[in-house]
């Protein structure tokens, strides 16, 4: 949920009020190329993103069926790199820092919600397991987000999802 953010665009005379596109997946790296196309200026070299201007005009575009996700470190300089690839059906995460002992550190651990999670974990094995995953992650995670949008069931070792895992691993690499 933290990276599933709605994008709302109002472009008078171009976008149509009340329309919704749930088919295409765009990312923040795509904004600059899109703005350049909208403003009809040359795109700078060296950017990873692609323009989604046709989508703003209500058209369709191929290749907008996945997004890459990157996390490096928090504002306090704690490095915990995470790389991910999400499609409409699956989310694959690679956590190279995870060794079962190293603890993920983030500002959210000072919040009332996190503190409540810690308190609830004392009496609930399910909450304790979720808290442990949050704090330590595992080297690889695979979720079937179409069926498990809260990413509660890691399918990394489930042979039924091996084809999806191999595809996402190779695309991320």
Short mmCIF file of N, CA and C in Angstrom, two decimals:
data_model
loop_
_atom_site.label_atom_id
_atom_site.label_comp_id
_atom_site.label_asym_id
_atom_site.label_seq_id
_atom_site.Cartn_x
_atom_site.Cartn_y
_atom_site.Cartn_z
N UNK A 1 0.81 -1.20 0.00
CA UNK A 1 0.00 0.00 0.00
C UNK A 1 0.85 1.27 0.00
N UNK A 2 2.04 1.18 0.55
CA UNK A 2 2.85 2.39 0.69
C UNK A 2 3.31 2.94 -0.65
N UNK A 3 3.35 2.11 -1.67
CA UNK A 3 3.77 2.61 -2.98
C UNK A 3 2.64 2.61 -4.00
N UNK A 4 1.46 2.26 -3.58
CA UNK A 4 0.29 2.32 -4.46
C UNK A 4 -0.40 3.65 -4.20
N UNK A 5 0.01 4.65 -4.96
CA UNK A 5 -0.46 6.01 -4.73
C UNK A 5 -1.24 6.48 -5.95
N UNK A 6 -2.44 7.00 -5.76
CA UNK A 6 -3.17 7.50 -6.91
C UNK A 6 -2.51 8.75 -7.49
N UNK A 7 -2.56 8.86 -8.78
CA UNK A 7 -2.05 10.03 -9.48
C UNK A 7 -3.26 10.78 -10.04
N UNK A 8 -3.44 12.00 -9.59
CA UNK A 8 -4.57 12.80 -10.04
C UNK A 8 -4.03 13.92 -10.92
N UNK A 9 -4.57 14.01 -12.13
CA UNK A 9 -4.11 15.01 -13.09
C UNK A 9 -5.29 15.82 -13.59
N UNK A 10 -5.13 17.11 -13.58
CA UNK A 10 -6.11 18.02 -14.18
C UNK A 10 -5.37 18.84 -15.22
N UNK A 11 -5.76 18.65 -16.47
CA UNK A 11 -5.14 19.35 -17.59
C UNK A 11 -6.30 19.85 -18.47
N UNK A 12 -6.77 21.07 -18.19
CA UNK A 12 -7.95 21.58 -18.89
C UNK A 12 -7.83 21.45 -20.41
N UNK A 13 -8.89 20.93 -20.99
CA UNK A 13 -8.95 20.74 -22.43
C UNK A 13 -8.31 19.45 -22.90
N UNK A 14 -7.65 18.72 -22.01
CA UNK A 14 -6.98 17.48 -22.41
C UNK A 14 -7.52 16.30 -21.62
N UNK A 15 -7.36 16.33 -20.28
CA UNK A 15 -7.89 15.23 -19.48
C UNK A 15 -9.39 15.41 -19.34
N UNK A 16 -10.08 14.28 -19.25
CA UNK A 16 -11.54 14.31 -19.11
C UNK A 16 -11.90 14.08 -17.65
N UNK A 17 -12.70 14.98 -17.11
CA UNK A 17 -13.13 14.88 -15.72
C UNK A 17 -13.82 13.54 -15.46
N UNK A 18 -13.50 12.95 -14.32
CA UNK A 18 -14.16 11.72 -13.90
C UNK A 18 -13.60 10.45 -14.52
N UNK A 19 -12.62 10.54 -15.40
CA UNK A 19 -12.05 9.33 -15.98
C UNK A 19 -11.05 8.71 -15.01
N UNK A 20 -10.93 7.40 -15.13
CA UNK A 20 -10.03 6.65 -14.25
C UNK A 20 -9.31 5.61 -15.09
N UNK A 21 -8.00 5.54 -14.91
CA UNK A 21 -7.19 4.55 -15.62
C UNK A 21 -6.56 3.64 -14.58
N UNK A 22 -7.05 2.43 -14.46
CA UNK A 22 -6.50 1.46 -13.52
C UNK A 22 -5.67 0.41 -14.25
N UNK A 23 -5.45 0.62 -15.54
CA UNK A 23 -4.73 -0.35 -16.35
C UNK A 23 -3.22 -0.09 -16.37
N UNK A 24 -2.83 1.15 -16.49
CA UNK A 24 -1.43 1.50 -16.67
C UNK A 24 -0.76 1.82 -15.33
N UNK A 25 0.50 1.42 -15.19
CA UNK A 25 1.26 1.66 -13.97
C UNK A 25 2.38 2.64 -14.30
N UNK A 26 2.39 3.78 -13.62
CA UNK A 26 3.44 4.78 -13.84
C UNK A 26 4.23 4.96 -12.55
N UNK A 27 5.41 5.57 -12.70
CA UNK A 27 6.30 5.76 -11.56
C UNK A 27 6.81 7.18 -11.56
N UNK A 28 7.36 7.62 -10.44
CA UNK A 28 7.86 8.98 -10.31
C UNK A 28 8.95 9.30 -11.34
N UNK A 29 9.73 8.29 -11.74
CA UNK A 29 10.79 8.55 -12.73
C UNK A 29 10.21 8.91 -14.10
N UNK A 30 8.92 8.69 -14.28
CA UNK A 30 8.28 9.00 -15.55
C UNK A 30 7.76 10.44 -15.62
N UNK A 31 7.76 11.14 -14.51
CA UNK A 31 7.19 12.50 -14.49
C UNK A 31 7.97 13.47 -15.37
N UNK A 32 9.29 13.53 -15.21
CA UNK A 32 10.07 14.50 -15.99
C UNK A 32 9.92 14.29 -17.49
N UNK A 33 10.07 13.07 -18.01
CA UNK A 33 9.86 12.89 -19.45
C UNK A 33 8.45 13.27 -19.90
N UNK A 34 7.48 13.02 -19.04
CA UNK A 34 6.09 13.38 -19.37
C UNK A 34 5.93 14.89 -19.41
N UNK A 35 6.45 15.59 -18.39
CA UNK A 35 6.36 17.05 -18.38
C UNK A 35 7.07 17.65 -19.59
N UNK A 36 8.21 17.08 -19.98
CA UNK A 36 8.92 17.59 -21.16
C UNK A 36 8.06 17.44 -22.41
N UNK A 37 7.39 16.29 -22.55
CA UNK A 37 6.51 16.10 -23.71
C UNK A 37 5.32 17.05 -23.67
N UNK A 38 4.74 17.22 -22.49
CA UNK A 38 3.59 18.12 -22.36
C UNK A 38 4.00 19.55 -22.73
N UNK A 39 5.19 19.97 -22.29
CA UNK A 39 5.67 21.32 -22.55
C UNK A 39 6.38 21.46 -23.89
N UNK A 40 6.49 20.33 -24.60
CA UNK A 40 7.14 20.28 -25.91
C UNK A 40 8.57 20.80 -25.85
N UNK A 41 9.31 20.32 -24.84
CA UNK A 41 10.73 20.65 -24.74
C UNK A 41 11.54 19.36 -24.80
N UNK A 42 12.80 19.49 -25.18
CA UNK A 42 13.67 18.33 -25.33
C UNK A 42 13.94 17.68 -23.98
N UNK A 43 13.89 16.35 -23.98
CA UNK A 43 14.17 15.61 -22.74
C UNK A 43 15.67 15.55 -22.52
N UNK A 44 16.11 15.76 -21.28
CA UNK A 44 17.54 15.61 -20.97
C UNK A 44 17.97 14.15 -21.12
N UNK A 45 19.20 13.93 -21.46
CA UNK A 45 19.75 12.58 -21.54
C UNK A 45 19.98 12.02 -20.14
N UNK A 46 19.99 10.70 -20.05
CA UNK A 46 20.39 10.05 -18.82
C UNK A 46 19.29 9.75 -17.83
N UNK A 47 18.04 9.92 -18.21
CA UNK A 47 16.94 9.62 -17.29
C UNK A 47 16.35 8.25 -17.60
N UNK A 48 15.91 7.55 -16.58
CA UNK A 48 15.36 6.21 -16.75
C UNK A 48 13.89 6.21 -17.15
N UNK A 49 13.17 7.24 -16.83
CA UNK A 49 11.73 7.25 -17.04
C UNK A 49 11.33 7.40 -18.49
N UNK A 50 10.04 7.19 -18.73
CA UNK A 50 9.43 7.34 -20.05
C UNK A 50 8.18 8.18 -19.93
N UNK A 51 7.86 8.88 -20.98
CA UNK A 51 6.69 9.75 -20.98
C UNK A 51 5.40 8.95 -21.04
N UNK A 52 4.45 9.35 -20.21
CA UNK A 52 3.11 8.77 -20.27
C UNK A 52 2.09 9.81 -20.74
N UNK A 53 2.56 10.79 -21.50
CA UNK A 53 1.66 11.82 -22.01
C UNK A 53 0.45 11.24 -22.75
N UNK A 54 0.62 10.20 -23.60
CA UNK A 54 -0.57 9.65 -24.27
C UNK A 54 -1.64 9.17 -23.29
N UNK A 55 -1.22 8.68 -22.12
CA UNK A 55 -2.21 8.24 -21.13
C UNK A 55 -3.03 9.41 -20.61
N UNK A 56 -2.38 10.58 -20.49
CA UNK A 56 -3.10 11.76 -20.03
C UNK A 56 -4.13 12.22 -21.04
N UNK A 57 -3.88 11.89 -22.29
CA UNK A 57 -4.82 12.23 -23.36
C UNK A 57 -5.91 11.18 -23.55
N UNK A 58 -5.90 10.16 -22.66
CA UNK A 58 -6.92 9.12 -22.73
C UNK A 58 -6.58 8.00 -23.68
N UNK A 59 -5.37 7.98 -24.19
CA UNK A 59 -4.94 6.93 -25.11
C UNK A 59 -4.36 5.77 -24.32
N UNK A 60 -4.01 4.72 -25.03
CA UNK A 60 -3.40 3.56 -24.41
C UNK A 60 -1.94 3.49 -24.81
N UNK A 61 -1.12 2.85 -23.98
CA UNK A 61 0.30 2.69 -24.26
C UNK A 61 0.72 1.30 -23.83
N UNK A 62 1.52 0.66 -24.63
CA UNK A 62 2.07 -0.64 -24.24
C UNK A 62 3.24 -0.44 -23.28
N UNK A 63 3.50 -1.45 -22.48
CA UNK A 63 4.66 -1.44 -21.62
C UNK A 63 4.47 -0.79 -20.27
N UNK A 64 3.26 -0.47 -19.90
CA UNK A 64 3.00 0.17 -18.61
C UNK A 64 2.31 -0.81 -17.67
N UNK A 65 2.92 -2.00 -17.54
CA UNK A 65 2.32 -3.06 -16.73
C UNK A 65 3.14 -3.43 -15.51
N UNK A 66 4.17 -2.65 -15.21
CA UNK A 66 4.99 -2.92 -14.03
C UNK A 66 5.74 -1.67 -13.63
N UNK A 67 6.17 -1.64 -12.37
CA UNK A 67 7.01 -0.54 -11.87
C UNK A 67 8.12 -1.13 -11.01
N UNK A 68 9.28 -0.50 -11.10
CA UNK A 68 10.41 -0.86 -10.26
C UNK A 68 10.34 -0.02 -8.99
N UNK A 69 10.76 -0.62 -7.88
CA UNK A 69 10.72 0.06 -6.59
C UNK A 69 12.12 0.02 -5.98
N UNK A 70 12.53 1.15 -5.42
CA UNK A 70 13.87 1.25 -4.85
C UNK A 70 13.80 1.97 -3.52
N UNK A 71 14.46 1.40 -2.53
CA UNK A 71 14.64 2.05 -1.23
C UNK A 71 16.10 1.88 -0.87
N UNK A 72 16.77 2.94 -0.44
CA UNK A 72 18.17 2.86 -0.09
C UNK A 72 18.43 3.07 1.39
N UNK A 73 18.05 4.24 1.89
CA UNK A 73 18.33 4.55 3.29
C UNK A 73 17.34 5.57 3.80
N UNK A 74 17.23 5.64 5.12
CA UNK A 74 16.33 6.64 5.70
C UNK A 74 17.08 7.95 5.92
N UNK A 75 16.40 8.96 6.39
CA UNK A 75 17.01 10.28 6.55
C UNK A 75 18.10 10.29 7.61
N UNK A 76 18.13 9.29 8.47
CA UNK A 76 19.18 9.19 9.48
C UNK A 76 20.43 8.48 8.98
N UNK A 77 20.42 8.09 7.70
CA UNK A 77 21.58 7.45 7.11
C UNK A 77 21.65 5.94 7.32
N UNK A 78 20.58 5.33 7.83
CA UNK A 78 20.56 3.88 8.01
C UNK A 78 20.33 3.23 6.65
N UNK A 79 21.32 2.48 6.16
CA UNK A 79 21.24 1.85 4.84
C UNK A 79 20.59 0.48 4.93
N UNK A 80 19.50 0.33 4.23
CA UNK A 80 18.81 -0.95 4.11
C UNK A 80 18.25 -1.03 2.68
N UNK A 81 19.11 -1.27 1.70
CA UNK A 81 18.64 -1.26 0.32
C UNK A 81 17.60 -2.35 0.04
N UNK A 82 16.58 -1.95 -0.64
CA UNK A 82 15.52 -2.85 -1.08
C UNK A 82 15.28 -2.57 -2.55
N UNK A 83 15.15 -3.62 -3.35
CA UNK A 83 14.82 -3.48 -4.76
C UNK A 83 13.58 -4.30 -5.01
N UNK A 84 12.68 -3.78 -5.82
CA UNK A 84 11.46 -4.52 -6.08
C UNK A 84 10.93 -4.30 -7.48
N UNK A 85 10.07 -5.19 -7.87
CA UNK A 85 9.36 -5.09 -9.14
C UNK A 85 7.92 -5.51 -8.88
N UNK A 86 6.99 -4.65 -9.28
CA UNK A 86 5.58 -4.97 -9.09
C UNK A 86 4.86 -4.96 -10.42
N UNK A 87 4.04 -5.98 -10.60
CA UNK A 87 3.11 -6.05 -11.72
C UNK A 87 1.71 -5.94 -11.14
N UNK A 88 0.71 -6.04 -11.97
CA UNK A 88 -0.66 -6.00 -11.45
C UNK A 88 -0.95 -7.20 -10.55
N UNK A 89 -0.25 -8.31 -10.81
CA UNK A 89 -0.51 -9.54 -10.07
C UNK A 89 0.47 -9.81 -8.93
N UNK A 90 1.74 -9.46 -9.12
CA UNK A 90 2.77 -9.85 -8.15
C UNK A 90 3.65 -8.69 -7.73
N UNK A 91 4.21 -8.84 -6.52
CA UNK A 91 5.25 -7.95 -6.01
C UNK A 91 6.41 -8.82 -5.57
N UNK A 92 7.60 -8.55 -6.15
CA UNK A 92 8.82 -9.24 -5.76
C UNK A 92 9.75 -8.23 -5.11
N UNK A 93 10.26 -8.56 -3.92
CA UNK A 93 11.20 -7.69 -3.21
C UNK A 93 12.49 -8.45 -2.93
N UNK A 94 13.61 -7.78 -3.16
CA UNK A 94 14.93 -8.32 -2.84
C UNK A 94 15.55 -7.42 -1.79
N UNK A 95 15.87 -7.99 -0.63
CA UNK A 95 16.41 -7.27 0.51
C UNK A 95 17.83 -7.79 0.78
N UNK A 96 18.85 -7.30 0.08
CA UNK A 96 20.19 -7.87 0.23
C UNK A 96 20.80 -7.69 1.61
N UNK A 97 20.30 -6.78 2.40
CA UNK A 97 20.82 -6.53 3.74
C UNK A 97 20.29 -7.52 4.77
N UNK A 98 19.20 -8.20 4.46
CA UNK A 98 18.52 -9.05 5.43
C UNK A 98 19.31 -10.32 5.71
N UNK A 99 19.66 -10.51 6.98
CA UNK A 99 20.37 -11.71 7.40
C UNK A 99 19.72 -12.36 8.63
N UNK A 100 18.54 -11.89 9.00
CA UNK A 100 17.84 -12.43 10.16
C UNK A 100 18.21 -11.75 11.47
N UNK A 101 19.31 -11.00 11.45
CA UNK A 101 19.75 -10.32 12.66
C UNK A 101 19.74 -8.80 12.50
N UNK A 102 20.20 -8.32 11.35
CA UNK A 102 20.22 -6.88 11.08
C UNK A 102 18.79 -6.35 11.18
N UNK A 103 18.61 -5.23 11.85
CA UNK A 103 17.27 -4.70 12.09
C UNK A 103 17.03 -3.46 11.23
N UNK A 104 15.94 -3.49 10.49
CA UNK A 104 15.51 -2.37 9.67
C UNK A 104 15.17 -1.21 10.59
N UNK A 105 15.74 -0.06 10.33
CA UNK A 105 15.49 1.11 11.18
C UNK A 105 14.87 2.21 10.33
N UNK A 106 13.76 2.71 10.82
CA UNK A 106 13.05 3.76 10.11
C UNK A 106 12.32 4.65 11.11
N UNK A 107 11.98 5.84 10.68
CA UNK A 107 11.29 6.79 11.57
C UNK A 107 9.94 6.26 12.04
N UNK A 108 9.33 5.36 11.29
CA UNK A 108 8.02 4.84 11.68
C UNK A 108 8.07 4.06 12.98
N UNK A 109 9.26 3.63 13.41
CA UNK A 109 9.36 2.88 14.65
C UNK A 109 9.14 3.75 15.88
N UNK A 110 9.10 5.06 15.71
CA UNK A 110 8.81 5.95 16.81
C UNK A 110 7.35 6.34 16.89
N UNK A 111 6.53 5.84 15.97
CA UNK A 111 5.13 6.24 15.92
C UNK A 111 4.27 5.48 16.92
N UNK A 112 3.11 6.02 17.20
CA UNK A 112 2.14 5.37 18.08
C UNK A 112 1.74 4.02 17.49
N UNK A 113 1.57 3.95 16.17
CA UNK A 113 1.16 2.69 15.52
C UNK A 113 2.19 1.59 15.74
N UNK A 114 3.47 1.90 15.54
CA UNK A 114 4.51 0.90 15.72
C UNK A 114 4.57 0.46 17.18
N UNK A 115 4.51 1.40 18.09
CA UNK A 115 4.56 1.07 19.52
C UNK A 115 3.38 0.18 19.91
N UNK A 116 2.23 0.44 19.31
CA UNK A 116 1.06 -0.40 19.58
C UNK A 116 1.27 -1.80 19.01
N UNK A 117 1.88 -1.89 17.84
CA UNK A 117 2.19 -3.18 17.24
C UNK A 117 3.11 -3.99 18.15
N UNK A 118 4.12 -3.34 18.72
CA UNK A 118 5.03 -4.00 19.65
C UNK A 118 4.25 -4.52 20.86
N UNK A 119 3.35 -3.71 21.39
CA UNK A 119 2.56 -4.12 22.56
C UNK A 119 1.65 -5.31 22.21
N UNK A 120 1.00 -5.26 21.06
CA UNK A 120 0.10 -6.35 20.65
C UNK A 120 0.88 -7.64 20.39
N UNK A 121 2.13 -7.51 19.93
CA UNK A 121 2.94 -8.69 19.63
C UNK A 121 3.23 -9.53 20.86
N UNK A 122 3.18 -8.92 22.04
CA UNK A 122 3.45 -9.66 23.28
C UNK A 122 2.44 -10.77 23.51
N UNK A 123 1.19 -10.57 23.05
CA UNK A 123 0.12 -11.55 23.29
C UNK A 123 -0.37 -12.25 22.04
N UNK A 124 0.20 -11.91 20.88
CA UNK A 124 -0.29 -12.49 19.63
C UNK A 124 0.86 -13.01 18.78
N UNK A 125 0.94 -14.32 18.59
CA UNK A 125 1.99 -14.87 17.74
C UNK A 125 1.92 -14.36 16.29
N UNK A 126 0.69 -14.12 15.81
CA UNK A 126 0.53 -13.61 14.44
C UNK A 126 1.10 -12.20 14.31
N UNK A 127 0.79 -11.35 15.28
CA UNK A 127 1.31 -9.98 15.26
C UNK A 127 2.81 -9.99 15.48
N UNK A 128 3.29 -10.87 16.36
CA UNK A 128 4.74 -10.97 16.60
C UNK A 128 5.48 -11.38 15.34
N UNK A 129 4.91 -12.29 14.57
CA UNK A 129 5.54 -12.72 13.32
C UNK A 129 5.57 -11.57 12.31
N UNK A 130 4.49 -10.83 12.24
CA UNK A 130 4.44 -9.68 11.32
C UNK A 130 5.45 -8.61 11.74
N UNK A 131 5.56 -8.36 13.04
CA UNK A 131 6.51 -7.39 13.56
C UNK A 131 7.95 -7.84 13.25
N UNK A 132 8.22 -9.12 13.43
CA UNK A 132 9.56 -9.64 13.14
C UNK A 132 9.89 -9.44 11.66
N UNK A 133 8.93 -9.70 10.79
CA UNK A 133 9.16 -9.49 9.35
C UNK A 133 9.43 -8.01 9.07
N UNK A 134 8.67 -7.13 9.68
CA UNK A 134 8.88 -5.69 9.49
C UNK A 134 10.28 -5.29 9.93
N UNK A 135 10.70 -5.80 11.07
CA UNK A 135 11.99 -5.41 11.65
C UNK A 135 13.19 -6.03 10.94
N UNK A 136 13.03 -7.24 10.41
CA UNK A 136 14.19 -7.95 9.86
C UNK A 136 14.07 -8.30 8.39
N UNK A 137 12.87 -8.27 7.85
CA UNK A 137 12.61 -8.70 6.49
C UNK A 137 13.19 -10.09 6.27
N UNK A 138 13.18 -10.55 5.05
CA UNK A 138 13.84 -11.78 4.62
C UNK A 138 14.51 -11.44 3.29
N UNK A 139 15.50 -12.20 2.85
CA UNK A 139 16.21 -11.81 1.62
C UNK A 139 15.31 -11.64 0.40
N UNK A 140 14.30 -12.48 0.26
CA UNK A 140 13.39 -12.35 -0.89
C UNK A 140 11.95 -12.49 -0.42
N UNK A 141 11.08 -11.71 -1.09
CA UNK A 141 9.65 -11.78 -0.80
C UNK A 141 8.89 -11.79 -2.11
N UNK A 142 7.85 -12.59 -2.17
CA UNK A 142 6.97 -12.65 -3.34
C UNK A 142 5.53 -12.66 -2.84
N UNK A 143 4.75 -11.70 -3.30
CA UNK A 143 3.35 -11.61 -2.90
C UNK A 143 2.46 -11.59 -4.14
N UNK A 144 1.33 -12.26 -4.05
CA UNK A 144 0.35 -12.24 -5.12
C UNK A 144 -0.63 -11.10 -4.78
N UNK A 145 -0.25 -9.88 -5.17
CA UNK A 145 -1.00 -8.70 -4.74
C UNK A 145 -2.43 -8.65 -5.26
N UNK A 146 -2.69 -9.35 -6.35
CA UNK A 146 -4.07 -9.39 -6.86
C UNK A 146 -4.98 -10.10 -5.86
N UNK A 147 -4.45 -11.08 -5.13
CA UNK A 147 -5.23 -11.83 -4.15
C UNK A 147 -4.90 -11.46 -2.71
N UNK A 148 -3.71 -10.89 -2.50
CA UNK A 148 -3.22 -10.57 -1.15
C UNK A 148 -2.65 -9.14 -1.16
N UNK A 149 -3.52 -8.12 -1.30
CA UNK A 149 -3.03 -6.75 -1.42
C UNK A 149 -2.29 -6.24 -0.18
N UNK A 150 -2.50 -6.87 0.97
CA UNK A 150 -1.80 -6.46 2.19
C UNK A 150 -0.44 -7.15 2.34
N UNK A 151 -0.11 -8.01 1.38
CA UNK A 151 1.18 -8.73 1.38
C UNK A 151 1.41 -9.45 2.70
N UNK A 152 0.47 -10.29 3.06
CA UNK A 152 0.56 -11.03 4.31
C UNK A 152 1.16 -12.42 4.13
N UNK A 153 1.11 -12.96 2.90
CA UNK A 153 1.57 -14.33 2.65
C UNK A 153 2.73 -14.30 1.66
N UNK A 154 3.94 -14.57 2.16
CA UNK A 154 5.12 -14.60 1.32
C UNK A 154 5.16 -15.94 0.58
N UNK A 155 5.10 -15.88 -0.75
CA UNK A 155 5.03 -17.08 -1.58
C UNK A 155 6.39 -17.47 -2.15
N UNK A 156 7.47 -16.96 -1.59
CA UNK A 156 8.79 -17.15 -2.17
C UNK A 156 9.15 -18.63 -2.33
N UNK A 157 8.66 -19.48 -1.45
CA UNK A 157 8.98 -20.92 -1.53
C UNK A 157 7.82 -21.76 -2.04
N UNK A 158 6.80 -21.13 -2.58
CA UNK A 158 5.63 -21.86 -3.07
C UNK A 158 5.84 -22.22 -4.54
N UNK A 159 5.99 -23.52 -4.85
CA UNK A 159 6.26 -23.92 -6.24
C UNK A 159 5.17 -23.51 -7.22
N UNK A 160 3.95 -23.29 -6.73
CA UNK A 160 2.86 -22.88 -7.62
C UNK A 160 3.11 -21.51 -8.24
N UNK A 161 4.01 -20.72 -7.63
CA UNK A 161 4.28 -19.36 -8.12
C UNK A 161 5.71 -19.23 -8.64
N UNK A 162 6.35 -20.36 -8.90
CA UNK A 162 7.75 -20.35 -9.34
C UNK A 162 7.95 -19.63 -10.67
N UNK A 163 7.03 -19.79 -11.61
CA UNK A 163 7.17 -19.12 -12.91
C UNK A 163 7.17 -17.61 -12.74
N UNK A 164 6.27 -17.11 -11.92
CA UNK A 164 6.21 -15.66 -11.66
C UNK A 164 7.48 -15.21 -10.97
N UNK A 165 7.96 -15.98 -9.99
CA UNK A 165 9.18 -15.64 -9.27
C UNK A 165 10.37 -15.55 -10.22
N UNK A 166 10.54 -16.54 -11.06
CA UNK A 166 11.68 -16.54 -11.98
C UNK A 166 11.60 -15.37 -12.96
N UNK A 167 10.40 -15.06 -13.43
CA UNK A 167 10.22 -13.92 -14.34
C UNK A 167 10.59 -12.61 -13.65
N UNK A 168 10.07 -12.39 -12.46
CA UNK A 168 10.33 -11.14 -11.76
C UNK A 168 11.80 -11.01 -11.33
N UNK A 169 12.37 -12.12 -10.87
CA UNK A 169 13.80 -12.10 -10.52
C UNK A 169 14.66 -11.68 -11.70
N UNK A 170 14.41 -12.31 -12.84
CA UNK A 170 15.25 -12.00 -14.02
C UNK A 170 15.01 -10.58 -14.52
N UNK A 171 13.78 -10.11 -14.47
CA UNK A 171 13.51 -8.73 -14.90
C UNK A 171 14.14 -7.72 -13.96
N UNK A 172 14.12 -8.01 -12.66
CA UNK A 172 14.74 -7.10 -11.70
C UNK A 172 16.25 -7.07 -11.89
N UNK A 173 16.82 -8.24 -12.10
CA UNK A 173 18.27 -8.31 -12.31
C UNK A 173 18.68 -7.54 -13.54
#
